[in-house]
């Protein structure tokens, strides 16, 4: 599982996307970013720490509440360079840092963030389950993982289209047919997280916001 997209392919794809990314994906992904940012800003305590994984060109960075301390990581150095320019231009002094890292093995301490946000990322990483394990590792008990993504249709014409489009989409850097069951199975197997919300987003429910809370040891035992 996951060998279909690899790190070299991701780096190559996003080096090509970086110069035009904001133009192509800025507006179309904005409602999803808005939903994730609102949820994250609401639950993050004052001075709390938020990790944005796959931060890309940093389109979401100016929109987080300024009481939130943000750290961003991405595999693609050209995407991250754009994010860095944005931080400087917009004087985002609540952004503590940006670093090139693989989401599946991050050089970050256990239980060090209040919220992990990944927008349009989990279907684009080489190893989604290992990446989710990393999210759960770095989050504090009681904290949340907030994902925004296109989730594959379970049946019908849209599923057929997504399956047909999948080989080309992988070359562009994502999996259009990625099923929700893959997230649910990960959560069940992990055992240390609980699904808090799965909300289809306007327009048309094409994208969804999915939130998992990190359980503490007591709630795991209960
Ligand atoms: C579709 S873009 C989303 C960017 C941004 N979150 C947004 O809302 O526009 C996916 C991002 O995930 C990053 N990515 C893919 N695989 C990754 C990995 N294994 N580790 C870190 N970032 C990764 C890509 O480099 C790219 O910047």
mmCIF file with all atom_site columns, C-alpha atoms and ligand atoms in Angstrom, residues 10 14 21 29 33 52-56 59 73-76 79 101-104 119-121 124-126, ligand 1:
data_model
loop_
_atom_site.group_PDB
_atom_site.id
_atom_site.type_symbol
_atom_site.label_atom_id
_atom_site.label_alt_id
_atom_site.label_comp_id
_atom_site.label_asym_id
_atom_site.label_entity_id
_atom_site.label_seq_id
_atom_site.pdbx_PDB_ins_code
_atom_site.Cartn_x
_atom_site.Cartn_y
_atom_site.Cartn_z
_atom_site.occupancy
_atom_site.B_iso_or_equiv
_atom_site.pdbx_formal_charge
_atom_site.auth_seq_id
_atom_site.auth_comp_id
_atom_site.auth_asym_id
_atom_site.auth_atom_id
_atom_site.pdbx_PDB_model_num
ATOM   1  C CA  . UNK A 1 10  ? 6.002  13.951 -5.092 1.00 0.00 ? 10  UNK A CA  1
ATOM   2  C CA  . UNK A 1 14  ? 5.370  19.782 -6.713 1.00 0.00 ? 14  UNK A CA  1
ATOM   3  C CA  . UNK A 1 21  ? 0.051  26.370 -7.550 1.00 0.00 ? 21  UNK A CA  1
ATOM   4  C CA  . UNK A 1 29  ? -9.369 24.658 -2.242 1.00 0.00 ? 29  UNK A CA  1
ATOM   5  C CA  . UNK A 1 33  ? -8.907 25.636 4.064  1.00 0.00 ? 33  UNK A CA  1
ATOM   6  C CA  . UNK A 1 52  ? 0.504  22.293 9.387  1.00 0.00 ? 52  UNK A CA  1
ATOM   7  C CA  . UNK A 1 53  ? 1.718  19.313 7.396  1.00 0.00 ? 53  UNK A CA  1
ATOM   8  C CA  . UNK A 1 54  ? 2.032  19.684 3.623  1.00 0.00 ? 54  UNK A CA  1
ATOM   9  C CA  . UNK A 1 55  ? 1.818  23.443 4.128  1.00 0.00 ? 55  UNK A CA  1
ATOM   10 C CA  . UNK A 1 56  ? 2.768  23.911 0.469  1.00 0.00 ? 56  UNK A CA  1
ATOM   11 C CA  . UNK A 1 59  ? -1.821 29.790 1.432  1.00 0.00 ? 59  UNK A CA  1
ATOM   12 C CA  . UNK A 1 73  ? 6.465  21.214 7.058  1.00 0.00 ? 73  UNK A CA  1
ATOM   13 C CA  . UNK A 1 74  ? 6.478  20.034 3.468  1.00 0.00 ? 74  UNK A CA  1
ATOM   14 C CA  . UNK A 1 75  ? 8.455  17.586 1.360  1.00 0.00 ? 75  UNK A CA  1
ATOM   15 C CA  . UNK A 1 76  ? 8.805  20.065 -1.499 1.00 0.00 ? 76  UNK A CA  1
ATOM   16 C CA  . UNK A 1 79  ? 6.658  24.926 -2.439 1.00 0.00 ? 79  UNK A CA  1
ATOM   17 C CA  . UNK A 1 101 ? 10.358 17.087 6.197  1.00 0.00 ? 101 UNK A CA  1
ATOM   18 C CA  . UNK A 1 102 ? 8.667  13.882 5.162  1.00 0.00 ? 102 UNK A CA  1
ATOM   19 C CA  . UNK A 1 103 ? 5.298  13.728 6.921  1.00 0.00 ? 103 UNK A CA  1
ATOM   20 C CA  . UNK A 1 104 ? 5.818  10.007 7.522  1.00 0.00 ? 104 UNK A CA  1
ATOM   21 C CA  . UNK A 1 119 ? -5.212 20.177 3.945  1.00 0.00 ? 119 UNK A CA  1
ATOM   22 C CA  . UNK A 1 120 ? -5.338 18.280 0.637  1.00 0.00 ? 120 UNK A CA  1
ATOM   23 C CA  . UNK A 1 121 ? -2.377 16.200 1.751  1.00 0.00 ? 121 UNK A CA  1
ATOM   24 C CA  . UNK A 1 124 ? -1.026 12.851 -1.824 1.00 0.00 ? 124 UNK A CA  1
ATOM   25 C CA  . UNK A 1 125 ? 1.568  11.350 0.537  1.00 0.00 ? 125 UNK A CA  1
ATOM   26 C CA  . UNK A 1 126 ? 3.384  8.113  -0.327 1.00 0.00 ? 126 UNK A CA  1
HETATM 27 C C1  . LIG B 2 .   ? -2.200 19.446 -2.880 1.00 0.00 ? 1   LIG B C1  1
HETATM 28 S S1  . LIG B 2 .   ? -0.851 20.182 -2.033 1.00 0.00 ? 1   LIG B S1  1
HETATM 29 C C2  . LIG B 2 .   ? -1.678 21.000 -0.660 1.00 0.00 ? 1   LIG B C2  1
HETATM 30 C C3  . LIG B 2 .   ? -0.928 22.228 -0.201 1.00 0.00 ? 1   LIG B C3  1
HETATM 31 C C4  . LIG B 2 .   ? -1.654 23.075 0.863  1.00 0.00 ? 1   LIG B C4  1
HETATM 32 N N1  . LIG B 2 .   ? -1.915 22.286 2.056  1.00 0.00 ? 1   LIG B N1  1
HETATM 33 C C5  . LIG B 2 .   ? -2.942 23.670 0.340  1.00 0.00 ? 1   LIG B C5  1
HETATM 34 O O1  . LIG B 2 .   ? -3.933 23.707 1.079  1.00 0.00 ? 1   LIG B O1  1
HETATM 35 O O2  . LIG B 2 .   ? -2.963 24.169 -0.765 1.00 0.00 ? 1   LIG B O2  1
HETATM 36 C C6  . LIG B 2 .   ? -0.100 18.774 -1.248 1.00 0.00 ? 1   LIG B C6  1
HETATM 37 C C7  . LIG B 2 .   ? 1.182  19.146 -0.495 1.00 0.00 ? 1   LIG B C7  1
HETATM 38 O O3  . LIG B 2 .   ? 1.618  17.991 0.241  1.00 0.00 ? 1   LIG B O3  1
HETATM 39 C C8  . LIG B 2 .   ? 3.033  17.913 0.151  1.00 0.00 ? 1   LIG B C8  1
HETATM 40 N N2  . LIG B 2 .   ? 3.456  16.540 0.422  1.00 0.00 ? 1   LIG B N2  1
HETATM 41 C C9  . LIG B 2 .   ? 3.214  15.425 -0.312 1.00 0.00 ? 1   LIG B C9  1
HETATM 42 N N3  . LIG B 2 .   ? 3.796  14.357 0.259  1.00 0.00 ? 1   LIG B N3  1
HETATM 43 C C10 . LIG B 2 .   ? 4.396  14.809 1.396  1.00 0.00 ? 1   LIG B C10 1
HETATM 44 C C11 . LIG B 2 .   ? 5.145  14.181 2.424  1.00 0.00 ? 1   LIG B C11 1
HETATM 45 N N4  . LIG B 2 .   ? 5.388  12.857 2.419  1.00 0.00 ? 1   LIG B N4  1
HETATM 46 N N5  . LIG B 2 .   ? 5.622  14.930 3.428  1.00 0.00 ? 1   LIG B N5  1
HETATM 47 C C12 . LIG B 2 .   ? 5.369  16.269 3.469  1.00 0.00 ? 1   LIG B C12 1
HETATM 48 N N6  . LIG B 2 .   ? 4.664  16.913 2.521  1.00 0.00 ? 1   LIG B N6  1
HETATM 49 C C13 . LIG B 2 .   ? 4.181  16.197 1.503  1.00 0.00 ? 1   LIG B C13 1
HETATM 50 C C14 . LIG B 2 .   ? 3.319  18.372 -1.273 1.00 0.00 ? 1   LIG B C14 1
HETATM 51 O O4  . LIG B 2 .   ? 4.670  18.752 -1.442 1.00 0.00 ? 1   LIG B O4  1
HETATM 52 C C15 . LIG B 2 .   ? 2.335  19.535 -1.417 1.00 0.00 ? 1   LIG B C15 1
HETATM 53 O O5  . LIG B 2 .   ? 2.898  20.755 -1.000 1.00 0.00 ? 1   LIG B O5  1
#
